[in-house]
Amino acid sequence: MLLSRVHVRMGRRFVSVWWAIPILTVLGVVVVVAAKLFAASSAGRALMAQHQCIAWGPPVPHGIPAFVRWTHLLTFFFLVIIVRSGLQILSDHPRLYAKVDCTPGEEWLRFRGPVPSDRVWTAKQDAIMLSPLVGLPGGRHTIGVARHWHFIFDIVFVLTGVTYAVFFFATPWVHRLLPTHLSLFPQAASCAVTYLSLHLPRGPNGFFRYDALQQLTYFSVIFILGPLAILTGLAMSPALDNRYRWYARLFGNRQIARSIHFLVMVSFVVFFIGHMTLVALTGFAPNLNHITLGVDRNDLNGFGIWLLVIVLVIGLNVWAVRLSWTHTRVLQRVSNATVGRTMDLLFDHFAPKAQYERKDISPHFWPNHIRLPEGPVWDELVESDFRSYRLKVHGLVENPVELSLADLQAMAKQDQITMHNCIQGWSGIAEWGGLPFSALIDLVRPDPEAQWVIFYSFATGADGGVYYDSHSIHDLRHPQSLLAYDMNRERLPILHGRPLRLRVENQLGFKHVKWVSEIEFVRHFSERFAGYGGYQEDHEFFGYRDEI
Ligand SMILES: Nc1nc2c(c(=O)[nH]1)N[C@H]1C(S)=C(S)[C@@H](COP(=O)(O)O)O[C@H]1N2
Ligand SMILES: [Mo]
């Protein structure tokens, strides 16, 4: 069973969350019995008499206005895509942590077994497969494609939410949902006792007025869960976190934000199940007429629309899975033009500056790649202990150079303790020492039309062919853009990119090319290879820049 593979940590041990089913069942029975006993007691009766679940308070607007019905429908469509693609993203690093070092064994929740300790285990190896029934697109680990769905629909989700909020505060609908009286809480408690003792509150239906618990729940889902999802999502951005350390701290740290992001998703799903159950129990046909057509009638028209919506949602998801493989480049281009542009607009001017302390350095730093460099050229370099290494810097520059490690070390040196964010979800803090990239720019003097720089690696990527990536000169001029040859005050280990690896702290990890062999200044990244900006962009359809 799927759940039996999910484990939650209890102290040193990991327990299957499968146990949650019997435990929650027993707990459910206990709560219902307790609620029934309480409702029958004098204290319970006093509460229910004093605080009506559905109060006849000041008048509130009747009916369900069109903006509520439409945003409700759209949000449902979008959330299905967002949750499914989010699960796909999660499955690329199926562990959730409370600390930013992401040390194996310290995760609080994991969706696969422990990390093997007898060999190097990369984050790529750790990814798991999801069925297309669960993940979007599913079928293989395709975080690039999943992110396109996730972010494109994030944008429309946010726009819909903002539209809702504007109408909410500008129309009388605000009186339906906004909690304005403290008495709402004991009323909601009275509702909770009613529901938990397996009764339905008596009073007008939701077309005319919500009960107190319903009002609080709807309000929290819209105005707490929604914004929390957005804010914790943003807290996973290297551009934002490495610029403003306080931002991730709002939630504790980046990994806690990631965990909350996940728990918000779980809350949405739990709400959805509870909501549908109560909609069904309190009059399915009339309730569906309220939320689809905005009328209080008993006929089956709303139910028909509901069926149609279910079919459309399934159809949309089948279409999305198929499109993910038949028109992947189209999806990538649409995402680059919308999500990529939005990221540029919002994050481009965030020059990273966050620094950490020695005590923050991660005891474990996940290695990540498919292949180490190999072949005669590499073997010779290793044999010479990289004394024969020459970094070639060429392209649209006035002064092309070839530099040995000794040459590089004789130039300016910078040390920085920074946080690395992998696209898959893990993070780690390390101290990097090396050449500030701006010093190299000053040395080679790029032509004015050179706007992008390509970094070539000695290693190949997963499908063969040179691993490479590109960066804008703008990003490379940031004070934290570094060609690192030291890690944690020692010589950079081969595993992490010796002789030279890139650090561009406002971008995700896959753009930090390891084992750099050559650097070329070009007009635009589209002039090289398949033209999408890097190996992962060409082969795995990643975005051309990734600041989240
Ligand atoms: N040549 C090469 N560089 C690479 C990769 C790779 O596969 N090949 N993986 C990237 C990814 S996805 C990440 S997260 C970082 C990981 O760096 P680390 O192994 O030092 O943690 O390296 C990046 N640089
Ligand atoms: Mo990565």
XYZ file of C-alpha atoms and ligand atoms in Angstrom, residues 124 365-370 420 422 426 457 459 467 495-496 501 509-510 512-515, ligand 1:
46
model
C 19.092 12.562 -8.163
C 25.890 18.436 1.822
C 23.959 16.348 -0.693
C 26.051 15.658 -3.785
C 24.098 15.955 -7.007
C 24.873 14.834 -10.530
C 24.344 11.821 -12.742
C 22.630 26.276 -1.707
C 18.637 22.560 -5.251
C 17.063 20.178 -0.453
C 31.886 21.067 -17.707
C 31.360 15.919 -17.140
C 26.946 19.406 -19.119
C 32.522 15.073 -5.677
C 31.628 18.756 -5.420
C 32.737 25.010 -9.662
C 21.736 24.571 -7.822
C 21.604 23.038 -11.285
C 26.125 25.964 -10.506
C 28.209 24.007 -13.006
C 30.767 21.658 -11.433
C 34.131 20.627 -12.975
N 28.771 19.160 -14.334
C 27.709 19.118 -13.534
N 27.502 20.146 -12.690
C 26.433 20.127 -11.861
C 25.509 19.059 -11.876
C 25.751 18.007 -12.781
O 24.975 17.042 -12.858
N 26.858 18.062 -13.588
N 24.432 19.074 -11.014
C 23.988 20.385 -10.536
C 23.012 20.291 -9.469
S 21.448 19.781 -9.889
C 23.280 20.700 -8.198
S 22.058 20.778 -7.007
C 24.646 21.046 -7.805
C 25.035 20.158 -6.647
O 26.299 20.489 -6.194
P 26.963 19.550 -5.124
O 27.103 18.198 -5.743
O 28.235 20.187 -4.769
O 26.004 19.511 -3.986
O 25.565 20.867 -8.849
C 25.142 21.272 -10.118
N 26.250 21.182 -11.023
